[in-house]
Amino acid sequence: MGIRRANIEDADGIAKAHVDSWKTTYKGIIPDDFLNGLSYEDRTELWKQNIIREDNYVIIVENVQGKIVGFAYAWKRETNIEENTCDLTSIYLLEEYQGIGIGRALMKELFIHFKKMGYSKIFVDVLEDNKTKYFYEYYGAKFIKNVQIKIGGKVLDESKYEWHSVDDVLAKL
């Protein structure tokens, strides 16, 4: 497995990992109609835009055959107005690559980046019914609040978390 910063040529591979991981991660949480409507083409265009933005940090993990099997993404959301902070916006892996330490490795790379950038606090949002919240909690993310969002016509609870110390997270990773 290799982790590296994404480039524009990776957009289609990220899109495939994005769509496929959403279909397994959010099955039973997000309406099937919405998940079935996700397209590689639309997500490829989204990831091209995400990759070229200078303030975004997108990393990928490839298997030994060079296939993108997961990715992580960080940037400062427009709603984040606190200084010296950033948002961990996603870590996604194909289902068959979960639970073997790859998510941890991606998170470590993100937090190394956060440290280099001088961020003091990191935020992450995760759907309340998504078991990934336990992964973030294990590494010290503290619950702030729940908000309601709508995806595919369904109102969902989204939990907001924060880490107060990049160094503390890196020490656990």
mmCIF file of C-alpha atoms in Angstrom:
data_model
loop_
_atom_site.group_PDB
_atom_site.id
_atom_site.type_symbol
_atom_site.label_atom_id
_atom_site.label_comp_id
_atom_site.label_asym_id
_atom_site.label_seq_id
_atom_site.Cartn_x
_atom_site.Cartn_y
_atom_site.Cartn_z
ATOM 1 C CA MET A 1 0.000 0.000 0.000
ATOM 2 C CA GLY A 2 1.218 3.465 -0.818
ATOM 3 C CA ILE A 3 -0.062 6.830 0.379
ATOM 4 C CA ARG A 4 0.633 10.005 -1.556
ATOM 5 C CA ARG A 5 -0.820 13.395 -2.374
ATOM 6 C CA ALA A 6 -3.438 13.231 -5.105
ATOM 7 C CA ASN A 7 -2.945 14.770 -8.522
ATOM 8 C CA ILE A 8 -5.504 15.581 -11.205
ATOM 9 C CA GLU A 9 -4.994 12.194 -12.895
ATOM 10 C CA ASP A 10 -6.287 10.529 -9.710
ATOM 11 C CA ALA A 11 -9.732 12.157 -9.896
ATOM 12 C CA ASP A 12 -11.470 9.205 -11.564
ATOM 13 C CA GLY A 13 -9.955 6.676 -9.129
ATOM 14 C CA ILE A 14 -10.954 8.814 -6.149
ATOM 15 C CA ALA A 15 -14.462 9.148 -7.599
ATOM 16 C CA LYS A 16 -14.809 5.366 -7.869
ATOM 17 C CA ALA A 17 -13.581 4.857 -4.296
ATOM 18 C CA HIS A 18 -15.899 7.665 -3.147
ATOM 19 C CA VAL A 19 -19.045 6.275 -4.758
ATOM 20 C CA ASP A 20 -18.317 2.643 -3.877
ATOM 21 C CA SER A 21 -17.413 3.393 -0.251
ATOM 22 C CA TRP A 22 -20.528 5.551 0.200
ATOM 23 C CA LYS A 23 -22.706 2.687 -1.063
ATOM 24 C CA THR A 24 -21.376 0.354 1.633
ATOM 25 C CA THR A 25 -20.725 2.848 4.446
ATOM 26 C CA TYR A 26 -24.114 4.540 4.240
ATOM 27 C CA LYS A 27 -26.333 1.573 3.295
ATOM 28 C CA GLY A 28 -29.316 1.732 5.633
ATOM 29 C CA ILE A 29 -28.419 5.293 6.683
ATOM 30 C CA ILE A 30 -28.827 7.332 3.486
ATOM 31 C CA PRO A 31 -31.765 6.435 1.186
ATOM 32 C CA ASP A 32 -30.945 3.761 -1.411
ATOM 33 C CA ASP A 33 -32.318 5.949 -4.217
ATOM 34 C CA PHE A 34 -29.729 8.607 -3.402
ATOM 35 C CA LEU A 35 -26.869 6.109 -3.137
ATOM 36 C CA ASN A 36 -27.875 4.361 -6.358
ATOM 37 C CA GLY A 37 -27.953 7.746 -8.103
ATOM 38 C CA LEU A 38 -24.323 8.535 -7.338
ATOM 39 C CA SER A 39 -22.231 8.553 -10.496
ATOM 40 C CA TYR A 40 -18.536 8.152 -11.119
ATOM 41 C CA GLU A 41 -18.696 10.903 -13.746
ATOM 42 C CA ASP A 42 -20.191 13.500 -11.402
ATOM 43 C CA ARG A 43 -17.781 12.608 -8.612
ATOM 44 C CA THR A 44 -14.816 12.744 -11.020
ATOM 45 C CA GLU A 45 -15.663 16.360 -11.838
ATOM 46 C CA LEU A 46 -16.044 17.139 -8.120
ATOM 47 C CA TRP A 47 -12.632 15.610 -7.342
ATOM 48 C CA LYS A 48 -10.927 17.452 -10.187
ATOM 49 C CA GLN A 49 -12.133 20.694 -8.603
ATOM 50 C CA ASN A 50 -11.136 19.567 -5.102
ATOM 51 C CA ILE A 51 -7.642 18.561 -6.191
ATOM 52 C CA ILE A 52 -6.818 21.800 -8.023
ATOM 53 C CA ARG A 53 -7.818 24.050 -5.112
ATOM 54 C CA GLU A 54 -4.590 25.105 -3.437
ATOM 55 C CA ASP A 55 -6.112 25.221 0.051
ATOM 56 C CA ASN A 56 -7.293 21.585 -0.180
ATOM 57 C CA TYR A 57 -5.233 18.618 0.906
ATOM 58 C CA VAL A 58 -6.216 15.356 -0.782
ATOM 59 C CA ILE A 59 -4.269 12.133 -0.271
ATOM 60 C CA ILE A 60 -4.865 8.681 -1.700
ATOM 61 C CA VAL A 61 -3.929 5.133 -0.839
ATOM 62 C CA GLU A 62 -3.210 2.674 -3.633
ATOM 63 C CA ASN A 63 -3.061 -1.102 -3.422
ATOM 64 C CA VAL A 64 -0.099 -3.029 -4.842
ATOM 65 C CA GLN A 65 -1.753 -3.029 -8.276
ATOM 66 C CA GLY A 66 -1.919 0.780 -8.246
ATOM 67 C CA LYS A 67 -5.708 0.963 -7.758
ATOM 68 C CA ILE A 68 -6.967 3.754 -5.504
ATOM 69 C CA VAL A 69 -8.692 2.003 -2.600
ATOM 70 C CA GLY A 70 -9.214 5.011 -0.360
ATOM 71 C CA PHE A 71 -8.580 8.673 0.206
ATOM 72 C CA ALA A 72 -8.575 11.401 2.800
ATOM 73 C CA TYR A 73 -9.443 15.039 2.379
ATOM 74 C CA ALA A 74 -8.939 18.158 4.463
ATOM 75 C CA TRP A 75 -9.690 21.830 3.952
ATOM 76 C CA LYS A 76 -11.048 24.740 5.907
ATOM 77 C CA ARG A 77 -14.798 24.916 5.348
ATOM 78 C CA GLU A 78 -16.320 28.324 4.693
ATOM 79 C CA THR A 79 -18.350 27.903 7.899
ATOM 80 C CA ASN A 80 -15.163 27.439 9.947
ATOM 81 C CA ILE A 81 -14.257 30.955 11.058
ATOM 82 C CA GLU A 82 -11.841 30.050 13.859
ATOM 83 C CA GLU A 83 -8.207 30.970 13.293
ATOM 84 C CA ASN A 84 -5.519 28.268 13.102
ATOM 85 C CA THR A 85 -8.083 25.521 12.514
ATOM 86 C CA CYS A 86 -8.920 23.108 9.719
ATOM 87 C CA ASP A 87 -11.524 20.469 8.910
ATOM 88 C CA LEU A 88 -10.904 16.793 8.339
ATOM 89 C CA THR A 89 -13.686 16.386 5.817
ATOM 90 C CA SER A 90 -13.348 12.742 4.859
ATOM 91 C CA ILE A 91 -11.542 9.467 5.141
ATOM 92 C CA TYR A 92 -13.063 6.780 2.944
ATOM 93 C CA LEU A 93 -11.894 3.270 2.151
ATOM 94 C CA LEU A 94 -13.360 0.524 0.041
ATOM 95 C CA GLU A 95 -15.047 -1.950 2.375
ATOM 96 C CA GLU A 96 -12.518 -4.745 1.800
ATOM 97 C CA TYR A 97 -9.685 -2.439 2.920
ATOM 98 C CA GLN A 98 -11.295 -1.352 6.183
ATOM 99 C CA GLY A 99 -10.139 -2.530 9.580
ATOM 100 C CA ILE A 100 -6.505 -3.220 8.641
ATOM 101 C CA GLY A 101 -4.858 0.065 9.623
ATOM 102 C CA ILE A 102 -5.164 2.040 6.396
ATOM 103 C CA GLY A 103 -7.598 4.578 7.867
ATOM 104 C CA ARG A 104 -5.158 5.142 10.717
ATOM 105 C CA ALA A 105 -2.316 5.681 8.228
ATOM 106 C CA LEU A 106 -4.386 8.192 6.242
ATOM 107 C CA MET A 107 -5.316 10.017 9.424
ATOM 108 C CA LYS A 108 -1.668 10.177 10.461
ATOM 109 C CA GLU A 109 -0.751 11.757 7.109
ATOM 110 C CA LEU A 110 -3.515 14.335 7.554
ATOM 111 C CA PHE A 111 -2.367 15.214 11.059
ATOM 112 C CA ILE A 112 1.258 15.534 9.918
ATOM 113 C CA HIS A 113 -0.052 18.013 7.342
ATOM 114 C CA PHE A 114 -2.083 19.845 10.007
ATOM 115 C CA LYS A 115 1.037 20.164 12.169
ATOM 116 C CA LYS A 116 3.124 21.499 9.250
ATOM 117 C CA MET A 117 0.410 24.063 8.551
ATOM 118 C CA GLY A 118 0.397 25.191 12.183
ATOM 119 C CA TYR A 119 -3.226 24.318 12.919
ATOM 120 C CA SER A 120 -4.138 24.163 16.592
ATOM 121 C CA LYS A 121 -7.620 22.639 16.381
ATOM 122 C CA ILE A 122 -9.227 20.232 13.905
ATOM 123 C CA PHE A 123 -12.928 19.644 13.299
ATOM 124 C CA VAL A 124 -14.695 16.634 11.801
ATOM 125 C CA ASP A 125 -18.374 16.022 11.003
ATOM 126 C CA VAL A 126 -19.747 12.487 10.873
ATOM 127 C CA LEU A 127 -23.254 11.134 10.496
ATOM 128 C CA GLU A 128 -24.547 10.009 13.892
ATOM 129 C CA ASP A 129 -25.315 6.507 12.588
ATOM 130 C CA ASN A 130 -21.887 6.099 10.954
ATOM 131 C CA LYS A 131 -19.645 3.836 13.035
ATOM 132 C CA THR A 132 -16.608 5.886 11.951
ATOM 133 C CA LYS A 133 -17.418 8.248 14.795
ATOM 134 C CA TYR A 134 -15.921 5.635 17.142
ATOM 135 C CA PHE A 135 -12.684 5.715 15.138
ATOM 136 C CA TYR A 136 -12.454 9.486 15.612
ATOM 137 C CA GLU A 137 -13.394 9.216 19.289
ATOM 138 C CA TYR A 138 -10.668 6.618 19.819
ATOM 139 C CA TYR A 139 -8.132 9.162 18.605
ATOM 140 C CA GLY A 140 -9.443 11.801 20.977
ATOM 141 C CA ALA A 141 -12.113 13.668 19.029
ATOM 142 C CA LYS A 142 -14.515 15.336 21.451
ATOM 143 C CA PHE A 143 -18.212 15.630 20.663
ATOM 144 C CA ILE A 144 -19.445 19.227 20.307
ATOM 145 C CA LYS A 145 -23.032 18.956 19.099
ATOM 146 C CA ASN A 146 -25.471 17.358 16.697
ATOM 147 C CA VAL A 147 -27.040 19.210 13.801
ATOM 148 C CA GLN A 148 -29.635 18.040 11.336
ATOM 149 C CA ILE A 149 -28.861 17.814 7.640
ATOM 150 C CA LYS A 150 -30.837 16.481 4.695
ATOM 151 C CA ILE A 151 -29.432 13.946 2.228
ATOM 152 C CA GLY A 152 -31.585 12.308 -0.402
ATOM 153 C CA GLY A 153 -34.711 13.787 1.160
ATOM 154 C CA LYS A 154 -34.002 12.216 4.554
ATOM 155 C CA VAL A 155 -33.230 14.278 7.652
ATOM 156 C CA LEU A 156 -30.129 12.910 9.374
ATOM 157 C CA ASP A 157 -28.270 13.767 12.543
ATOM 158 C CA GLU A 158 -24.689 14.819 11.979
ATOM 159 C CA SER A 159 -22.282 14.910 14.902
ATOM 160 C CA LYS A 160 -19.654 17.608 15.088
ATOM 161 C CA TYR A 161 -16.370 16.760 16.809
ATOM 162 C CA GLU A 162 -13.096 18.535 17.466
ATOM 163 C CA TRP A 163 -9.534 17.774 18.438
ATOM 164 C CA HIS A 164 -7.848 20.423 20.597
ATOM 165 C CA SER A 165 -4.283 19.240 20.022
ATOM 166 C CA VAL A 166 -2.730 18.013 16.804
ATOM 167 C CA ASP A 167 0.278 16.783 18.808
ATOM 168 C CA ASP A 168 -1.915 14.660 21.095
ATOM 169 C CA VAL A 169 -3.471 12.925 18.088
ATOM 170 C CA LEU A 170 -0.078 12.338 16.464
ATOM 171 C CA ALA A 171 1.189 10.799 19.724
ATOM 172 C CA LYS A 172 -1.658 8.244 19.537
ATOM 173 C CA LEU A 173 -1.088 7.489 15.881
#
